[in-house]
Every structure is written in structure tokens, then in C-alpha cells.
Amino acid sequence: MKYTGLVLFAIIASLVICTTDALTLQIEPKSQECFFNFIEREKTTLILYQVTRGGLLDIDVRIFDPRGNTIFSKLHFDTTMKGRQSFVAAESGAYKLCFNNEMSRFTAKVVSFSWTVEDSNNNDIAKGDSLTPMDQSIQKIERTLQSIIHEQKRLRYREQANRDTSESTNGRVVWWSIAEVVVLVVMGVAQIWYLRRWFDSRSSGRV
Amino acid sequence: MRFTAVLVFLTLAIVANVVNGLYFELNGGQTKCFIEENPKDTMLLGKYVLEDMNPPNGQVNTQLALTVRVQDPEKRELLSKTMGASGRFAFTTQMGGEHKICFSTNTSKWFGPSVKTRLHLDIEAGASANDYEEIAKLEQLSSMEIAIRRLNDRINQIRKEQSYQKGREIVFRNTSESTNARVMWWSILQLIVLVLTGVWQMKHLKSFFKAKKLV
């Protein structure tokens, strides 16, 4: 009896705490990657996405319903927008999420996203099972910890984007400085050479 | 009786969750890769179901195979496995950083056109990768103890992530300070080059005019 109670608790716990499929992938220039998820009608779904690397951190995000109609289409800029879309499924079926990098000619983008479908079964089961206050507070702590983990992941991606910018600045400073020194020296020598040529041609009678 | 029926329903709901979860199209010969960035000593668990979109003779295709390849941040191969139509793979990160997980299916030549499949995928990292029911059975823990074990594991994952972040912040700060120092030194160098070039120009012109008897 204790064993089945434990298994039941584990099952309930795993349903209440929505497991998020967080995937990160690289989208090559001039291509798109699409993902599908089967959602039943009247279930709420949440899609979170972030562009962590590549150019202006922009990606074209499109969401389609099972019939192929566009529910959402936006050019997402990670520096100014928050990638968060939540909607209630109007009908059951396979919904499609596409990340499109066709506007970029050379830069690949690294996109990280998670697609959660809320399970509304859990509320009825939890009530019928009369969880003790200890169980409830454990569940609450677990939910809070899960959100801390998500926030950490999000901050990590921002740190990575900042670091990429910093390393690119570093590289640019080096190359630009070398180029500028070379240009300076060449210009100095060229000025002298031109002046000499001018004076030489002048003294030989030709102006 | 009703209780076991509820239990069976819940178990089926969980299994159905994996099959009906997130999926994408993977065609024969294609390789799709995902990046997983995690600190050191993190366990990653991947569960998948491979579905043939046009099964031959309309029946379920039992010849499907999925090849999983995992590369660590230094491009060494950590895992290379070929499994059937559904299964799971797990590995523990030896070092912190970006790991690449690549999936590809086989192409059977006698099929004619290449295989079109759907890959349902679920990758968990860290505390979510543990199978708590197994652990509970193994160590015979009560439901309270297993719940506290879960919380403990999650907190440890958070701490690991924080120390990983600290290390990366140090690298970031070093890069910024080196950029800062470089900007300063290169500007001074440019000033010196400018001044030297100007001085050389004047000297050269002076000697040139003297030679031309203009001065």
C-alpha cells in the first residue's frame, strides 16, 4: 500500500511539474527549421525562445495551426524583445513552430526554445487525493526551484551573447589598430614622395 | 480496482506524453544536431521515438534505426550509439561547455526514395534526468524522502550552474580588461607613429630643399 502510494505520488508530481523540452540548435543561413507538437483543443501552451548567437540576434518566428494557417509571425530581435508566446489551442492537432533564417546570407543563428503544453488533469487529481500541507509545500518549493533553473539558463544565454560581443570587439580593436598604423605610415611616405616628384618636375622646367 | 485503473491511466498518460511530445522531421541520410551547454558532471538523458511517415505496406516499420552521436566541447566523441525505433541514451558531461548531440537515420536502398521519419525527442539535463521511481525502489524511500531527494538534487544543480557561471564571468572579465588595455596601448602607439612620421617628413623635406638650393 505504501509502495503504490509512493508510485502515485511520483506520477502526480511528474504531471504537476511540467517537464519542459528545452532544445538549442543552430540554424544555417538561408534555411529554416520546424518543430511540431501535438496539442489537444483548449489546452494552453507556452513557447519560449531566445536567439543566443549570430549577427543581430534576429530570427523569423512563425507558428502554424494544424490546418496550415499562420497563428503568429514575427521577426524577433532578441536584444529588444522577449521571446514568449502563449495561446490556447482552438483545435486538436499538430501545431508547427518554424524558425526561419532566410533573411541572413552568411550568419548562422543559434536559437534556444522550449515548448510546454499544460496538463490540466493534475488539478482534479490533486484535489481528490487530499495532499497534506507538507506535500503541497514540497510541490511549491519544487516549482520555485524549477523556475530558478530556467532563469539561470536564460541569464547564461545573455552572458554568452555579451561575451561574444566582447570577444568580437577585442578582435576588431587589434585588426583596426594594425590597419591604421599601416595606413599612417604609407600616407606619410606617399606625401613626401609626391612632393619630391612635384619639386623635381618643377625644377626641370615642367610644371 | 478503480485505483489501479487510475494508476494505469496515469502511466499511459506519461508514456503518451513522450510519443506525443515535441517532434521534428528527419529524413534518411540527414543529420540534425542540437547543442546542450551544461556544467561538468551533469547527467543528460535523451528519450526518443522514431516514427516512419510512409511505412511500407502500411505496417509499422521495424527496420528503423537511429544513430546518436555526442561530441564534447573539445570535439571528442563521447557517445556513438545506434538504436532501434524507440529508446533512450544517457551520458555524463566530463567537462563544462557545449556538447553537440547529433541524430541521423539509416537509408535503406531498396526502399527507393529516402526514408521520411518523425523523431519525437525529449532531452533532460541535471536533476530532471534522474529516474526517481527507480531510486525510490532501490533505496526504499518513503514518498516524503524521495520528494526531499528531488529538491536536494535540484538545489545541487543550481549550485553547479552558479559555479560554472562564475568561471565564465571570470573569462569574460579578462577579455574585457584585455580589450581595454589593448585600446590604450594601441592609441599611444598610434600617437607615437604619427609624431615620428611627421618629424621624418619635416626632416626629409628640409634636406630635400637644401639639396635643391631652394632654402
mmCIF file of N, CA, C and O in Angstrom, chain B residues 88-167:
data_model
loop_
_atom_site.group_PDB
_atom_site.id
_atom_site.type_symbol
_atom_site.label_atom_id
_atom_site.label_comp_id
_atom_site.label_asym_id
_atom_site.label_seq_id
_atom_site.Cartn_x
_atom_site.Cartn_y
_atom_site.Cartn_z
ATOM 1 N N ARG B 88 16.388 5.150 -25.377
ATOM 2 C CA ARG B 88 16.932 6.262 -24.635
ATOM 3 C C ARG B 88 18.455 6.152 -24.593
ATOM 4 O O ARG B 88 19.012 5.073 -24.739
ATOM 5 N N PHE B 89 19.083 7.295 -24.405
ATOM 6 C CA PHE B 89 20.533 7.330 -24.289
ATOM 7 C C PHE B 89 20.879 8.289 -23.157
ATOM 8 O O PHE B 89 20.156 9.244 -22.883
ATOM 9 N N ALA B 90 21.994 8.021 -22.491
ATOM 10 C CA ALA B 90 22.385 8.872 -21.373
ATOM 11 C C ALA B 90 23.896 9.023 -21.357
ATOM 12 O O ALA B 90 24.619 8.124 -21.777
ATOM 13 N N PHE B 91 24.358 10.170 -20.899
ATOM 14 C CA PHE B 91 25.791 10.360 -20.718
ATOM 15 C C PHE B 91 26.003 11.430 -19.659
ATOM 16 O O PHE B 91 25.103 12.213 -19.358
ATOM 17 N N THR B 92 27.210 11.419 -19.078
ATOM 18 C CA THR B 92 27.553 12.424 -18.070
ATOM 19 C C THR B 92 28.654 13.301 -18.627
ATOM 20 O O THR B 92 29.630 12.792 -19.172
ATOM 21 N N THR B 93 28.505 14.609 -18.486
ATOM 22 C CA THR B 93 29.498 15.522 -19.052
ATOM 23 C C THR B 93 30.793 15.453 -18.256
ATOM 24 O O THR B 93 30.794 15.515 -17.030
ATOM 25 N N GLN B 94 31.914 15.292 -18.979
ATOM 26 C CA GLN B 94 33.208 15.231 -18.315
ATOM 27 C C GLN B 94 33.768 16.619 -18.057
ATOM 28 O O GLN B 94 34.595 16.820 -17.185
ATOM 29 N N MET B 95 33.337 17.574 -18.874
ATOM 30 C CA MET B 95 33.804 18.943 -18.691
ATOM 31 C C MET B 95 32.664 19.896 -19.001
ATOM 32 O O MET B 95 31.726 19.539 -19.725
ATOM 33 N N GLY B 96 32.750 21.102 -18.456
ATOM 34 C CA GLY B 96 31.688 22.067 -18.698
ATOM 35 C C GLY B 96 31.806 22.669 -20.077
ATOM 36 O O GLY B 96 32.903 22.886 -20.566
ATOM 37 N N GLY B 97 30.681 22.918 -20.715
ATOM 38 C CA GLY B 97 30.740 23.548 -22.025
ATOM 39 C C GLY B 97 29.649 23.049 -22.951
ATOM 40 O O GLY B 97 28.676 22.441 -22.518
ATOM 41 N N GLU B 98 29.829 23.322 -24.249
ATOM 42 C CA GLU B 98 28.808 22.978 -25.226
ATOM 43 C C GLU B 98 29.017 21.576 -25.758
ATOM 44 O O GLU B 98 30.030 21.282 -26.368
ATOM 45 N N HIS B 99 28.013 20.742 -25.562
ATOM 46 C CA HIS B 99 28.048 19.402 -26.122
ATOM 47 C C HIS B 99 27.107 19.357 -27.313
ATOM 48 O O HIS B 99 26.041 19.963 -27.308
ATOM 49 N N LYS B 100 27.507 18.621 -28.337
ATOM 50 C CA LYS B 100 26.693 18.557 -29.550
ATOM 51 C C LYS B 100 26.102 17.157 -29.658
ATOM 52 O O LYS B 100 26.826 16.167 -29.640
ATOM 53 N N ILE B 101 24.784 17.076 -29.779
ATOM 54 C CA ILE B 101 24.111 15.786 -29.898
ATOM 55 C C ILE B 101 23.523 15.700 -31.305
ATOM 56 O O ILE B 101 22.689 16.526 -31.668
ATOM 57 N N CYS B 102 23.969 14.731 -32.091
ATOM 58 C CA CYS B 102 23.530 14.634 -33.485
ATOM 59 C C CYS B 102 22.736 13.359 -33.715
ATOM 60 O O CYS B 102 23.101 12.293 -33.217
ATOM 61 N N PHE B 103 21.656 13.505 -34.486
ATOM 62 C CA PHE B 103 20.797 12.367 -34.809
ATOM 63 C C PHE B 103 20.767 12.142 -36.310
ATOM 64 O O PHE B 103 20.691 13.087 -37.079
ATOM 65 N N SER B 104 20.818 10.875 -36.705
ATOM 66 C CA SER B 104 20.645 10.562 -38.137
ATOM 67 C C SER B 104 20.009 9.180 -38.255
ATOM 68 O O SER B 104 20.195 8.318 -37.412
ATOM 69 N N THR B 105 19.203 9.023 -39.308
ATOM 70 C CA THR B 105 18.600 7.705 -39.528
ATOM 71 C C THR B 105 19.287 7.035 -40.704
ATOM 72 O O THR B 105 19.957 7.662 -41.503
ATOM 73 N N ASN B 106 19.043 5.736 -40.789
ATOM 74 C CA ASN B 106 19.637 4.985 -41.887
ATOM 75 C C ASN B 106 18.783 5.138 -43.141
ATOM 76 O O ASN B 106 17.608 5.441 -43.085
ATOM 77 N N THR B 107 19.425 4.930 -44.282
ATOM 78 C CA THR B 107 18.645 4.909 -45.531
ATOM 79 C C THR B 107 18.799 3.516 -46.111
ATOM 80 O O THR B 107 19.907 3.053 -46.311
ATOM 81 N N SER B 108 17.681 2.847 -46.350
ATOM 82 C CA SER B 108 17.766 1.539 -46.990
ATOM 83 C C SER B 108 17.584 1.739 -48.478
ATOM 84 O O SER B 108 16.634 2.385 -48.903
ATOM 85 N N LYS B 109 18.513 1.214 -49.236
ATOM 86 C CA LYS B 109 18.469 1.489 -50.668
ATOM 87 C C LYS B 109 17.277 0.851 -51.345
ATOM 88 O O LYS B 109 16.752 1.354 -52.294
ATOM 89 N N TRP B 110 16.845 -0.312 -50.859
ATOM 90 C CA TRP B 110 15.766 -0.955 -51.586
ATOM 91 C C TRP B 110 14.416 -0.312 -51.325
ATOM 92 O O TRP B 110 13.408 -0.750 -51.860
ATOM 93 N N PHE B 111 14.394 0.740 -50.495
ATOM 94 C CA PHE B 111 13.152 1.480 -50.308
ATOM 95 C C PHE B 111 12.820 2.328 -51.525
ATOM 96 O O PHE B 111 11.679 2.690 -51.731
ATOM 97 N N GLY B 112 13.877 2.718 -52.259
ATOM 98 C CA GLY B 112 13.653 3.626 -53.377
ATOM 99 C C GLY B 112 13.884 5.047 -52.902
ATOM 100 O O GLY B 112 15.011 5.452 -52.670
ATOM 101 N N PRO B 113 12.801 5.833 -52.724
ATOM 102 C CA PRO B 113 13.006 7.186 -52.199
ATOM 103 C C PRO B 113 13.464 7.090 -50.744
ATOM 104 O O PRO B 113 13.205 6.096 -50.079
ATOM 105 N N SER B 114 14.149 8.115 -50.242
ATOM 106 C CA SER B 114 14.732 8.005 -48.910
ATOM 107 C C SER B 114 13.639 8.043 -47.847
ATOM 108 O O SER B 114 12.541 8.527 -48.061
ATOM 109 N N VAL B 115 13.997 7.499 -46.697
ATOM 110 C CA VAL B 115 13.037 7.356 -45.598
ATOM 111 C C VAL B 115 12.660 8.713 -45.021
ATOM 112 O O VAL B 115 13.518 9.545 -44.782
ATOM 113 N N LYS B 116 11.363 8.923 -44.804
ATOM 114 C CA LYS B 116 10.925 10.152 -44.139
ATOM 115 C C LYS B 116 10.413 9.762 -42.758
ATOM 116 O O LYS B 116 9.484 8.982 -42.638
ATOM 117 N N THR B 117 11.074 10.289 -41.728
ATOM 118 C CA THR B 117 10.640 9.897 -40.392
ATOM 119 C C THR B 117 10.377 11.108 -39.519
ATOM 120 O O THR B 117 10.764 12.226 -39.826
ATOM 121 N N ARG B 118 9.693 10.819 -38.407
ATOM 122 C CA ARG B 118 9.447 11.833 -37.404
ATOM 123 C C ARG B 118 10.189 11.407 -36.161
ATOM 124 O O ARG B 118 10.054 10.266 -35.723
ATOM 125 N N LEU B 119 10.936 12.325 -35.571
ATOM 126 C CA LEU B 119 11.655 11.993 -34.362
ATOM 127 C C LEU B 119 11.046 12.762 -33.202
ATOM 128 O O LEU B 119 11.099 13.991 -33.148
ATOM 129 N N HIS B 120 10.422 12.028 -32.272
ATOM 130 C CA HIS B 120 9.912 12.642 -31.047
ATOM 131 C C HIS B 120 11.064 12.635 -30.055
ATOM 132 O O HIS B 120 11.655 11.587 -29.800
ATOM 133 N N LEU B 121 11.386 13.781 -29.530
ATOM 134 C CA LEU B 121 12.603 13.878 -28.736
ATOM 135 C C LEU B 121 12.359 14.590 -27.414
ATOM 136 O O LEU B 121 11.587 15.532 -27.341
ATOM 137 N N ASP B 122 13.052 14.120 -26.397
ATOM 138 C CA ASP B 122 12.964 14.768 -25.096
ATOM 139 C C ASP B 122 14.332 14.648 -24.441
ATOM 140 O O ASP B 122 14.797 13.543 -24.179
ATOM 141 N N ILE B 123 15.001 15.778 -24.242
ATOM 142 C CA ILE B 123 16.330 15.741 -23.616
ATOM 143 C C ILE B 123 16.244 16.410 -22.251
ATOM 144 O O ILE B 123 15.814 17.548 -22.152
ATOM 145 N N GLU B 124 16.634 15.687 -21.223
ATOM 146 C CA GLU B 124 16.625 16.257 -19.877
ATOM 147 C C GLU B 124 18.054 16.343 -19.371
ATOM 148 O O GLU B 124 18.867 15.472 -19.647
ATOM 149 N N ALA B 125 18.308 17.391 -18.618
ATOM 150 C CA ALA B 125 19.655 17.544 -18.083
ATOM 151 C C ALA B 125 19.591 17.752 -16.591
ATOM 152 O O ALA B 125 18.652 18.351 -16.077
ATOM 153 N N GLY B 126 20.590 17.242 -15.889
ATOM 154 C CA GLY B 126 20.707 17.504 -14.460
ATOM 155 C C GLY B 126 19.714 16.725 -13.641
ATOM 156 O O GLY B 126 19.515 15.531 -13.846
ATOM 157 N N ALA B 127 19.056 17.401 -12.746
ATOM 158 C CA ALA B 127 18.179 16.716 -11.791
ATOM 159 C C ALA B 127 16.992 16.064 -12.478
ATOM 160 O O ALA B 127 16.513 15.018 -12.040
ATOM 161 N N SER B 128 16.488 16.654 -13.570
ATOM 162 C CA SER B 128 15.316 16.072 -14.232
ATOM 163 C C SER B 128 15.663 14.762 -14.925
ATOM 164 O O SER B 128 14.779 14.011 -15.315
ATOM 165 N N ALA B 129 16.966 14.471 -15.092
ATOM 166 C CA ALA B 129 17.352 13.260 -15.802
ATOM 167 C C ALA B 129 17.280 12.035 -14.910
ATOM 168 O O ALA B 129 17.349 10.916 -15.378
ATOM 169 N N ASN B 130 17.180 12.236 -13.613
ATOM 170 C CA ASN B 130 17.129 11.079 -12.713
ATOM 171 C C ASN B 130 15.760 10.433 -12.740
ATOM 172 O O ASN B 130 14.745 11.101 -12.861
ATOM 173 N N ASP B 131 15.764 9.133 -12.603
ATOM 174 C CA ASP B 131 14.503 8.406 -12.550
ATOM 175 C C ASP B 131 14.194 8.166 -11.082
ATOM 176 O O ASP B 131 14.743 7.250 -10.463
ATOM 177 N N TYR B 132 13.334 9.001 -10.527
ATOM 178 C CA TYR B 132 13.124 8.929 -9.088
ATOM 179 C C TYR B 132 12.363 7.701 -8.649
ATOM 180 O O TYR B 132 12.504 7.238 -7.521
ATOM 181 N N GLU B 133 11.547 7.162 -9.538
ATOM 182 C CA GLU B 133 10.825 5.932 -9.157
ATOM 183 C C GLU B 133 11.816 4.797 -8.947
ATOM 184 O O GLU B 133 11.712 4.022 -8.001
ATOM 185 N N GLU B 134 12.829 4.734 -9.844
ATOM 186 C CA GLU B 134 13.861 3.698 -9.712
ATOM 187 C C GLU B 134 14.622 3.848 -8.405
ATOM 188 O O GLU B 134 14.866 2.881 -7.697
ATOM 189 N N ILE B 135 15.016 5.114 -8.152
ATOM 190 C CA ILE B 135 15.799 5.377 -6.937
ATOM 191 C C ILE B 135 14.983 5.029 -5.695
ATOM 192 O O ILE B 135 15.503 4.444 -4.742
ATOM 193 N N ALA B 136 13.695 5.363 -5.729
ATOM 194 C CA ALA B 136 12.834 5.073 -4.570
ATOM 195 C C ALA B 136 12.760 3.575 -4.339
ATOM 196 O O ALA B 136 12.838 3.101 -3.212
ATOM 197 N N LYS B 137 12.616 2.834 -5.453
ATOM 198 C CA LYS B 137 12.529 1.375 -5.323
ATOM 199 C C LYS B 137 13.830 0.824 -4.763
ATOM 200 O O LYS B 137 13.842 -0.004 -3.868
ATOM 201 N N LEU B 138 14.948 1.292 -5.337
ATOM 202 C CA LEU B 138 16.267 0.779 -4.972
ATOM 203 C C LEU B 138 16.587 1.026 -3.513
ATOM 204 O O LEU B 138 17.067 0.152 -2.808
ATOM 205 N N GLU B 139 16.354 2.265 -3.077
ATOM 206 C CA GLU B 139 16.753 2.609 -1.717
ATOM 207 C C GLU B 139 15.585 2.558 -0.744
ATOM 208 O O GLU B 139 15.731 2.893 0.421
ATOM 209 N N GLN B 140 14.412 2.179 -1.236
ATOM 210 C CA GLN B 140 13.230 2.019 -0.391
ATOM 211 C C GLN B 140 12.961 3.265 0.433
ATOM 212 O O GLN B 140 12.985 3.236 1.672
ATOM 213 N N LEU B 141 12.720 4.348 -0.287
ATOM 214 C CA LEU B 141 12.459 5.605 0.389
ATOM 215 C C LEU B 141 10.966 5.872 0.423
ATOM 216 O O LEU B 141 10.237 5.483 -0.470
ATOM 217 N N SER B 142 10.539 6.559 1.451
ATOM 218 C CA SER B 142 9.127 6.917 1.528
ATOM 219 C C SER B 142 8.879 8.077 0.562
ATOM 220 O O SER B 142 9.805 8.683 0.055
ATOM 221 N N SER B 143 7.620 8.403 0.370
ATOM 222 C CA SER B 143 7.297 9.450 -0.605
ATOM 223 C C SER B 143 7.870 10.792 -0.153
ATOM 224 O O SER B 143 8.295 11.606 -0.957
ATOM 225 N N MET B 144 7.908 11.012 1.156
ATOM 226 C CA MET B 144 8.486 12.258 1.664
ATOM 227 C C MET B 144 9.975 12.307 1.371
ATOM 228 O O MET B 144 10.513 13.308 0.924
ATOM 229 N N GLU B 145 10.651 11.166 1.619
ATOM 230 C CA GLU B 145 12.092 11.132 1.418
ATOM 231 C C GLU B 145 12.449 11.325 -0.047
ATOM 232 O O GLU B 145 13.408 12.014 -0.370
ATOM 233 N N ILE B 146 11.679 10.725 -0.931
ATOM 234 C CA ILE B 146 12.009 10.865 -2.354
ATOM 235 C C ILE B 146 11.762 12.296 -2.819
ATOM 236 O O ILE B 146 12.508 12.838 -3.635
ATOM 237 N N ALA B 147 10.742 12.931 -2.250
ATOM 238 C CA ALA B 147 10.473 14.317 -2.629
ATOM 239 C C ALA B 147 11.607 15.218 -2.185
ATOM 240 O O ALA B 147 12.043 16.103 -2.918
ATOM 241 N N ILE B 148 12.110 14.967 -0.977
ATOM 242 C CA ILE B 148 13.217 15.781 -0.476
ATOM 243 C C ILE B 148 14.481 15.483 -1.277
ATOM 244 O O ILE B 148 15.294 16.366 -1.521
ATOM 245 N N ARG B 149 14.617 14.237 -1.705
ATOM 246 C CA ARG B 149 15.778 13.909 -2.546
ATOM 247 C C ARG B 149 15.726 14.693 -3.852
ATOM 248 O O ARG B 149 16.735 15.198 -4.335
ATOM 249 N N ARG B 150 14.543 14.803 -4.428
ATOM 250 C CA ARG B 150 14.372 15.573 -5.670
ATOM 251 C C ARG B 150 14.766 17.021 -5.453
ATOM 252 O O ARG B 150 15.473 17.617 -6.247
ATOM 253 N N LEU B 151 14.286 17.609 -4.334
ATOM 254 C CA LEU B 151 14.608 19.006 -4.057
ATOM 255 C C LEU B 151 16.111 19.185 -3.898
ATOM 256 O O LEU B 151 16.700 20.120 -4.424
ATOM 257 N N ASN B 152 16.721 18.247 -3.170
ATOM 258 C CA ASN B 152 18.162 18.287 -2.966
ATOM 259 C C ASN B 152 18.917 18.274 -4.294
ATOM 260 O O ASN B 152 19.853 19.034 -4.507
ATOM 261 N N ASP B 153 18.497 17.378 -5.190
ATOM 262 C CA ASP B 153 19.171 17.276 -6.488
ATOM 263 C C ASP B 153 19.031 18.550 -7.279
ATOM 264 O O ASP B 153 19.969 19.007 -7.936
ATOM 265 N N ARG B 154 17.844 19.151 -7.231
ATOM 266 C CA ARG B 154 17.661 20.388 -7.978
ATOM 267 C C ARG B 154 18.518 21.506 -7.423
ATOM 268 O O ARG B 154 19.097 22.295 -8.161
ATOM 269 N N ILE B 155 18.597 21.570 -6.097
ATOM 270 C CA ILE B 155 19.415 22.624 -5.489
ATOM 271 C C ILE B 155 20.875 22.425 -5.853
ATOM 272 O O ILE B 155 21.602 23.380 -6.132
ATOM 273 N N ASN B 156 21.329 21.169 -5.877
ATOM 274 C CA ASN B 156 22.721 20.922 -6.270
ATOM 275 C C ASN B 156 22.971 21.336 -7.710
ATOM 276 O O ASN B 156 24.027 21.839 -8.055
ATOM 277 N N GLN B 157 21.946 21.118 -8.557
ATOM 278 C CA GLN B 157 22.087 21.522 -9.954
ATOM 279 C C GLN B 157 22.237 23.034 -10.048
ATOM 280 O O GLN B 157 23.043 23.548 -10.823
ATOM 281 N N ILE B 158 21.448 23.757 -9.237
ATOM 282 C CA ILE B 158 21.517 25.216 -9.255
ATOM 283 C C ILE B 158 22.896 25.668 -8.804
ATOM 284 O O ILE B 158 23.494 26.574 -9.378
ATOM 285 N N ARG B 159 23.433 25.030 -7.778
ATOM 286 C CA ARG B 159 24.755 25.432 -7.279
ATOM 287 C C ARG B 159 25.838 25.162 -8.320
ATOM 288 O O ARG B 159 26.759 25.952 -8.505
ATOM 289 N N LYS B 160 25.724 24.014 -8.990
ATOM 290 C CA LYS B 160 26.714 23.686 -10.033
ATOM 291 C C LYS B 160 26.674 24.739 -11.130
ATOM 292 O O LYS B 160 27.694 25.194 -11.631
ATOM 293 N N GLU B 161 25.478 25.115 -11.510
ATOM 294 C CA GLU B 161 25.315 26.111 -12.559
ATOM 295 C C GLU B 161 25.914 27.434 -12.117
ATOM 296 O O GLU B 161 26.560 28.130 -12.891
ATOM 297 N N GLN B 162 25.722 27.799 -10.855
ATOM 298 C CA GLN B 162 26.262 29.065 -10.361
ATOM 299 C C GLN B 162 27.770 29.087 -10.389
ATOM 300 O O GLN B 162 28.377 30.088 -10.762
ATOM 301 N N SER B 163 28.427 27.969 -10.009
ATOM 302 C CA SER B 163 29.899 27.996 -10.037
ATOM 303 C C SER B 163 30.402 27.977 -11.470
ATOM 304 O O SER B 163 31.430 28.570 -11.790
ATOM 305 N N TYR B 164 29.646 27.340 -12.377
ATOM 306 C CA TYR B 164 30.001 27.372 -13.794
ATOM 307 C C TYR B 164 29.912 28.793 -14.320
ATOM 308 O O TYR B 164 30.793 29.260 -15.052
ATOM 309 N N GLN B 165 28.848 29.492 -13.935
ATOM 310 C CA GLN B 165 28.665 30.879 -14.342
ATOM 311 C C GLN B 165 29.788 31.757 -13.826
ATOM 312 O O GLN B 165 30.268 32.636 -14.524
ATOM 313 N N LYS B 166 30.215 31.493 -12.592
ATOM 314 C CA LYS B 166 31.288 32.286 -12.004
ATOM 315 C C LYS B 166 32.556 32.150 -12.852
ATOM 316 O O LYS B 166 33.232 33.128 -13.150
ATOM 317 N N GLY B 167 32.872 30.903 -13.238
ATOM 318 C CA GLY B 167 34.053 30.674 -14.064
ATOM 319 C C GLY B 167 33.974 31.421 -15.380
ATOM 320 O O GLY B 167 34.926 32.042 -15.837
#
